[in-house]
mmCIF file of C-alpha atoms in Angstrom:
data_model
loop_
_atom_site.group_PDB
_atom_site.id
_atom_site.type_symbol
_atom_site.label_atom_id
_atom_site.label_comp_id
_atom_site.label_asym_id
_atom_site.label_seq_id
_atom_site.Cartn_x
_atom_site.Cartn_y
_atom_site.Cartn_z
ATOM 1 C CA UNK L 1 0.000 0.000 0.000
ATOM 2 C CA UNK L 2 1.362 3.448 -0.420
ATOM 3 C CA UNK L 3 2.139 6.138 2.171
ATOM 4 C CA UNK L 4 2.810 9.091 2.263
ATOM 5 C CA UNK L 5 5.423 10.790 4.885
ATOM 6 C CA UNK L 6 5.900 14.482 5.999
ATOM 7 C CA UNK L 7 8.949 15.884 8.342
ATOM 8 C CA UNK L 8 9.582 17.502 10.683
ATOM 9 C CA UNK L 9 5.677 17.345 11.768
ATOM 10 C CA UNK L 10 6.320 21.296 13.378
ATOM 11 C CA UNK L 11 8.788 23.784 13.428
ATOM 12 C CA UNK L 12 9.102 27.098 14.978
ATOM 13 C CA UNK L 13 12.052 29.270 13.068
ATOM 14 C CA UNK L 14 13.083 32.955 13.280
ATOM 15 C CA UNK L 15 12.096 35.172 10.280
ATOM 16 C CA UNK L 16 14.803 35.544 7.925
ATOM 17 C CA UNK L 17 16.171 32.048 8.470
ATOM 18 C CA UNK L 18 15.939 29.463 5.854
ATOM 19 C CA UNK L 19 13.349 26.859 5.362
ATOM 20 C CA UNK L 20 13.584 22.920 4.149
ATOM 21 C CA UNK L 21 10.312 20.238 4.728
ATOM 22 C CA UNK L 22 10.596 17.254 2.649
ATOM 23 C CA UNK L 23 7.857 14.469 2.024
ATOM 24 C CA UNK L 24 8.119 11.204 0.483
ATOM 25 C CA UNK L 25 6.015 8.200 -0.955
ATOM 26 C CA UNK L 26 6.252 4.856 -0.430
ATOM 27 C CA UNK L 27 4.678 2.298 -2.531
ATOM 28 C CA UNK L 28 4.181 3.946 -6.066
ATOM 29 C CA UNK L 29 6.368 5.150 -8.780
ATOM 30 C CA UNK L 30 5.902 8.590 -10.812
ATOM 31 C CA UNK L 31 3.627 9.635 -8.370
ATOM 32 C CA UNK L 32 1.512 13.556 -8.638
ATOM 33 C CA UNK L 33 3.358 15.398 -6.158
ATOM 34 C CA UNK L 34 1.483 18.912 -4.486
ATOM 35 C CA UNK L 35 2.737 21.411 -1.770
ATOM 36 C CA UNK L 36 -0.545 23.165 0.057
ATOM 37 C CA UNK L 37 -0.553 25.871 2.455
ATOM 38 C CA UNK L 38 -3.947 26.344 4.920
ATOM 39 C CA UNK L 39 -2.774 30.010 6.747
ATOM 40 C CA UNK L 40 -5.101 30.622 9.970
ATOM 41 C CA UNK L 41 -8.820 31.054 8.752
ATOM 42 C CA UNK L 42 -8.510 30.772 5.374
ATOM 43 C CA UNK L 43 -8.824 27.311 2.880
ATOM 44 C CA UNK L 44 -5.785 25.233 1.310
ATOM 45 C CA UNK L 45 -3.304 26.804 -1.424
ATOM 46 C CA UNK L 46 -1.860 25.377 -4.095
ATOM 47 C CA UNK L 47 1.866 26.453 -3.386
ATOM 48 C CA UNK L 48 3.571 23.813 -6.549
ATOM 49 C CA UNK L 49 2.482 20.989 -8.441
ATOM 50 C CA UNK L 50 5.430 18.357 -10.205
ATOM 51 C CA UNK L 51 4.427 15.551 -12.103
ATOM 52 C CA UNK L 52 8.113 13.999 -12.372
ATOM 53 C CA UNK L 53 12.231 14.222 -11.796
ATOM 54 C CA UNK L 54 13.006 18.236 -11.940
ATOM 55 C CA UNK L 55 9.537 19.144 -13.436
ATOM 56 C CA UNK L 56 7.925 21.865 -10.988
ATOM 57 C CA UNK L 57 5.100 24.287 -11.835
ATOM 58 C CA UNK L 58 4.542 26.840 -9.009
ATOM 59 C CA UNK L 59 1.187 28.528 -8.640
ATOM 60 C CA UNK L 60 1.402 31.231 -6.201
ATOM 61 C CA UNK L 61 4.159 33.833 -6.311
ATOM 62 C CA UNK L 62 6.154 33.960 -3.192
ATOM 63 C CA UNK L 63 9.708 33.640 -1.185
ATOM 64 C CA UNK L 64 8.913 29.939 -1.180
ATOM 65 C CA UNK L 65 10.711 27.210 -3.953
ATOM 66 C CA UNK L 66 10.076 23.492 -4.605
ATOM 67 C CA UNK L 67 12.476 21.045 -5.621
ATOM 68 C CA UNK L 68 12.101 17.010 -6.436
ATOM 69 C CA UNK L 69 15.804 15.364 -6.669
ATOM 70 C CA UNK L 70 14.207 11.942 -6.322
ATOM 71 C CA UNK L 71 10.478 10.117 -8.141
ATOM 72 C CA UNK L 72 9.192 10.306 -4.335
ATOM 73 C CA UNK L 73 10.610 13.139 -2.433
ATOM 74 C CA UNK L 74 9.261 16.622 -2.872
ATOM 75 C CA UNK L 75 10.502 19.278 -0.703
ATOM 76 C CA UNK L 76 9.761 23.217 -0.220
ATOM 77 C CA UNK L 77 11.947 25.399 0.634
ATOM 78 C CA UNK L 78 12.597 28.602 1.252
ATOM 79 C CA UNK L 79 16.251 30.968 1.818
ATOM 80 C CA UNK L 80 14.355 33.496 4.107
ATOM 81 C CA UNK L 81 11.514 32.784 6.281
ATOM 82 C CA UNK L 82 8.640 35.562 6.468
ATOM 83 C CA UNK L 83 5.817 35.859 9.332
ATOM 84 C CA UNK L 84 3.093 35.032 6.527
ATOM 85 C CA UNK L 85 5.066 32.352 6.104
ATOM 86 C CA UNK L 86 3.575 30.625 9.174
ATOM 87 C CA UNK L 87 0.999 28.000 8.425
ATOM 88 C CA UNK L 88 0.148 24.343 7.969
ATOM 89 C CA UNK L 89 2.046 23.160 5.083
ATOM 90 C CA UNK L 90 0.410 19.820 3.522
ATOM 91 C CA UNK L 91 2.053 17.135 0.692
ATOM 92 C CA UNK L 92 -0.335 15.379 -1.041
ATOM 93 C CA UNK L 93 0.354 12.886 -4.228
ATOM 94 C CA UNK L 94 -2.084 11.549 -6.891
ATOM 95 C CA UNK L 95 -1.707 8.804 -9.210
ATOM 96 C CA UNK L 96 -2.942 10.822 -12.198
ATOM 97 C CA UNK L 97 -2.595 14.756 -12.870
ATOM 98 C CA UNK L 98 -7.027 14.612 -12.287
ATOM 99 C CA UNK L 99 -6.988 11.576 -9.715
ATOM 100 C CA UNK L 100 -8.403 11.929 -5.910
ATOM 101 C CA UNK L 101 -5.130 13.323 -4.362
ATOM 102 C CA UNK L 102 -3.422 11.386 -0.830
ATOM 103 C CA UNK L 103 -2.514 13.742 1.716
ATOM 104 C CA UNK L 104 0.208 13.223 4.308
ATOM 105 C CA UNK L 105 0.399 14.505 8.222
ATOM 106 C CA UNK L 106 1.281 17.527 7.538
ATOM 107 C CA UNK L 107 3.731 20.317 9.096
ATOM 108 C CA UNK L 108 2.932 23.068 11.153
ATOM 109 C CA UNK L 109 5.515 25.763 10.457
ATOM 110 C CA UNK L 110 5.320 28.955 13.049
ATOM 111 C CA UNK L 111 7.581 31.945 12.510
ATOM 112 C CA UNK L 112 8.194 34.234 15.022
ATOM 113 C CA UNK M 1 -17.350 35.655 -3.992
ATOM 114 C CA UNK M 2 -15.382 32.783 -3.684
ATOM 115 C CA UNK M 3 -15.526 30.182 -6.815
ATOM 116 C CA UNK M 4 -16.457 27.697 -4.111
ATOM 117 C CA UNK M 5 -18.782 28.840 -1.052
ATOM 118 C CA UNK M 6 -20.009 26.312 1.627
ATOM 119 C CA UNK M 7 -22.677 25.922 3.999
ATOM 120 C CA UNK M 8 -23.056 26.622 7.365
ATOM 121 C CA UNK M 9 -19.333 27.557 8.385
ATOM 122 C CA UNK M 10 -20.255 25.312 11.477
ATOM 123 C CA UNK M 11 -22.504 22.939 12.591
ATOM 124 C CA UNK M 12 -23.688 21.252 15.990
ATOM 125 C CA UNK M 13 -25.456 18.063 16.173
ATOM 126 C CA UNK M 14 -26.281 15.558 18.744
ATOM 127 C CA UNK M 15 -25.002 11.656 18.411
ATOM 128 C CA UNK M 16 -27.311 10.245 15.830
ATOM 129 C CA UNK M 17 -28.857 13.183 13.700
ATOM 130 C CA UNK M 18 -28.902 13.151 10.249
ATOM 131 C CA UNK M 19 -26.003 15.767 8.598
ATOM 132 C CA UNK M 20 -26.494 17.685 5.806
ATOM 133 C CA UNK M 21 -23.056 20.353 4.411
ATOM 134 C CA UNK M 22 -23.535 21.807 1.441
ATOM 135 C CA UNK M 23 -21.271 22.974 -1.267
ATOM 136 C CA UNK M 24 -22.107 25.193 -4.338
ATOM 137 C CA UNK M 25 -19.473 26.774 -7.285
ATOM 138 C CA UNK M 26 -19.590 29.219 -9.461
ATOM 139 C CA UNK M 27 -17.381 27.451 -12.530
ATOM 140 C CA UNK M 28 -17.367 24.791 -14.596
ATOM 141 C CA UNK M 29 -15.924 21.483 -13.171
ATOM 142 C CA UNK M 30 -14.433 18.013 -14.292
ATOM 143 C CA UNK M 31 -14.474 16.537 -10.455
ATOM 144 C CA UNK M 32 -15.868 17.606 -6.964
ATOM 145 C CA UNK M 33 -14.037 16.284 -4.373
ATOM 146 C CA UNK M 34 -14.591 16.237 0.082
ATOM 147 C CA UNK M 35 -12.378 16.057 2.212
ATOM 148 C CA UNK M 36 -12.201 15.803 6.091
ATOM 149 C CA UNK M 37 -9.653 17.785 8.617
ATOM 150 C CA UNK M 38 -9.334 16.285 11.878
ATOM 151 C CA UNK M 39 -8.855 17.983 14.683
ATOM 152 C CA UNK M 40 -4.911 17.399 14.488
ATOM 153 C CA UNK M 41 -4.754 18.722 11.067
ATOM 154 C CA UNK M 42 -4.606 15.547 8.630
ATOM 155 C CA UNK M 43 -6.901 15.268 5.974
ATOM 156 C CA UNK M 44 -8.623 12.727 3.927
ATOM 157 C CA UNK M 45 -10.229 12.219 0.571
ATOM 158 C CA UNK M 46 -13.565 11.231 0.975
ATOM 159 C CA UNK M 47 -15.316 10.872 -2.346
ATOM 160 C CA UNK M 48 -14.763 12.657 -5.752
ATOM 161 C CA UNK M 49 -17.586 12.583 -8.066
ATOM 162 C CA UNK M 50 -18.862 14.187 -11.055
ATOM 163 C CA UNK M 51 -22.114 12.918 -11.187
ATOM 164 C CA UNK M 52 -24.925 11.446 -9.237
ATOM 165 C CA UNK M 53 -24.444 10.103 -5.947
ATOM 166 C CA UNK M 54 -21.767 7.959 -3.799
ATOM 167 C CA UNK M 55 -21.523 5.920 -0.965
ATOM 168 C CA UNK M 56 -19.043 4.763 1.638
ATOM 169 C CA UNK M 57 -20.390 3.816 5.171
ATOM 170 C CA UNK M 58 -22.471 6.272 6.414
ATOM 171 C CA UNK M 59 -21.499 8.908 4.200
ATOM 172 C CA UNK M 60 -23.240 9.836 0.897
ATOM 173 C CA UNK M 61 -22.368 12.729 -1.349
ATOM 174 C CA UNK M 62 -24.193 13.697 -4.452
ATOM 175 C CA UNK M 63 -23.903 16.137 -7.053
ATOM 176 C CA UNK M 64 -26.212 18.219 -8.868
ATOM 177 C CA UNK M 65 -24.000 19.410 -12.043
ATOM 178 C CA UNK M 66 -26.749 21.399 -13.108
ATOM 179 C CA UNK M 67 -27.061 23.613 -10.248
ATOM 180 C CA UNK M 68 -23.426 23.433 -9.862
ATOM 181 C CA UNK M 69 -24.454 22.137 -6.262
ATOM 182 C CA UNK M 70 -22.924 19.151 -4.063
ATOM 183 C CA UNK M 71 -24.131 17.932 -0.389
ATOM 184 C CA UNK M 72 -22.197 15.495 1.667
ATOM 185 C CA UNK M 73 -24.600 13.444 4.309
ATOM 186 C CA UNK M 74 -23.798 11.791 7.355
ATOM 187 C CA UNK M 75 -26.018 9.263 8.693
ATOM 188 C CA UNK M 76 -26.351 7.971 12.208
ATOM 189 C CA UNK M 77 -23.682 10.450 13.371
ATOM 190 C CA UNK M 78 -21.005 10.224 15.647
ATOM 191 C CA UNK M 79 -18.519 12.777 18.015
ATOM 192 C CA UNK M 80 -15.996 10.702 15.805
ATOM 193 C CA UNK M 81 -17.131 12.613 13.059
ATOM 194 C CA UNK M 82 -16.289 15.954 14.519
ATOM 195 C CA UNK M 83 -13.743 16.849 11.862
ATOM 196 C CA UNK M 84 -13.859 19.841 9.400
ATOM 197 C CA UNK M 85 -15.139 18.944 5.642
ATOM 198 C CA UNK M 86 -13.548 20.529 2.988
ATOM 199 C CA UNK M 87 -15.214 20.388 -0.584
ATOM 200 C CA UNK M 88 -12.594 21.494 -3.769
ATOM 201 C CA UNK M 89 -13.983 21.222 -7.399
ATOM 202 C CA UNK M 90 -11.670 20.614 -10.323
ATOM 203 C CA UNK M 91 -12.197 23.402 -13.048
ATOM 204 C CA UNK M 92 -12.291 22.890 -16.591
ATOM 205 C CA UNK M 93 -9.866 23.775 -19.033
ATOM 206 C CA UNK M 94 -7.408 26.570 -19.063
ATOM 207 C CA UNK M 95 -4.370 23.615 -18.689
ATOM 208 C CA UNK M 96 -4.995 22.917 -15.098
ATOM 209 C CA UNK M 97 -6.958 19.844 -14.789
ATOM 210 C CA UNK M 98 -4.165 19.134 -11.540
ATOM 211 C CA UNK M 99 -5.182 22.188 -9.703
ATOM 212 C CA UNK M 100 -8.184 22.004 -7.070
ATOM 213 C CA UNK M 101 -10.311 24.998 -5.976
ATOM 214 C CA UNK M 102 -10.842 24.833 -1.874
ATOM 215 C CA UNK M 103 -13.926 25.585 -0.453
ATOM 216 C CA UNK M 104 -13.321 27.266 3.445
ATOM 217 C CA UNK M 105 -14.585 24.375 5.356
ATOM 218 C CA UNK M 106 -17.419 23.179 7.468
ATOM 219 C CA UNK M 107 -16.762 22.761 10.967
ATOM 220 C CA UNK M 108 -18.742 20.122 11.892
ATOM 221 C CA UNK M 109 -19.013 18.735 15.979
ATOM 222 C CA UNK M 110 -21.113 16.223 17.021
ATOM 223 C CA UNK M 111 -21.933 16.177 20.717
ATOM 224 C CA UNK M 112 -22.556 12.307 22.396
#
């Protein structure tokens, strides 16, 4: 069966520092890979979408970048850390670009 | 307005009451999906439909296309199902069939 893993699970970092949460997923290959944000109050975000090796499309302009070295590792990043950067960050994967989408555990990310 | 509006922002029910959130959008779809928050922040995909109704357990969400209207039901409830529930439609066209539109959520609790 396939899972889906998130790390750390929260993090509390100064503004201005820099930023790395990876995911991964075990159990399927070429996998949909998605990075959401859900800020206080307010529904998820599309933050980057990658449907293979290298192949990123970002939706929402911001100090935030996604990378995917590896079929099953997706990780968002960021060099320096706003206070709207605070939020509950969520990886999700799909087996198609249109399929029902597979969240993982999330990370809650608070900057002060 | 928001392409995707749901109703009521919360909801109280008592163990065993019938549950009725509803979800309406304002653009043309491929896919509605729901999805439920728990109270620790993971989510899961519930159904995804893009026409007439569908089961699982107690749960039954149907789609109106028409009206551009969804419901999601919950029968025989349960405090277990104290979650929030999260509808996102799939829009048509413009090269995006990936990207999901997020409703705000329905904060539903149901008291024992």
């Amino acid at each position: 069966s396939q899972t889906i893993h998130q790390w750390p699970a929260t993090l509390v970092q100064p503004v201005g520092s820099p930023l790395s949460l990876e995911c991964t997923v075990e159990g399927t290959s070429n996998p949909n890979l998605y990075w959401y944000r859900q800020a206080a109050g307010r529904g998820l975000q599309l933050l980057f979408y990658s449907v293979g090796i290298g192949q990123i499309s970002s939706e929402v302009p911001q100090n935030l970048s996604a990378s995917r070295p590896q079929d099953r590792q997706f990780i968002l990043g960021s060099k320096k850390l706003l206070l709207s950067d605070s939020g509950f960050y969520l990886c999700a994967w799909s087996p198609i670009s249109y399929g029902l989408q597979f969240f993982g555990p999330g990370t809650r990310l608070t900057v002060l | 307005k928001n392409e995707v509006e749901q109703s009521p922002q919360n909801l109280t029910a008592q163990e065993g009451e019938f549950i009725t959130i509803n979800c309406s959008y304002s653009v043309g779809i491929s896919a509605l999906h729901w999805l439920q928050q728990h109270p620790g922040g993971g989510i899961v995909s519930l159904f995804m439909l893009s026409s007439g109704k569908k089961k699982h357990g107690r749960l039954i969400a149907t789609i109106n296309i028409q009206e551009k209207h969804s419901s999601l039901h919950i029968t025989a409830s349960h405090p277990r199902d104290s979650a929030v529930y999260i509808c996102a439609v799939r829009r048509v066209g413009g090269g995006s069939n990936y990207k999901l539109t997020f409703g705000k959520g329905t904060l539903l609790t149901v008291n024992p």
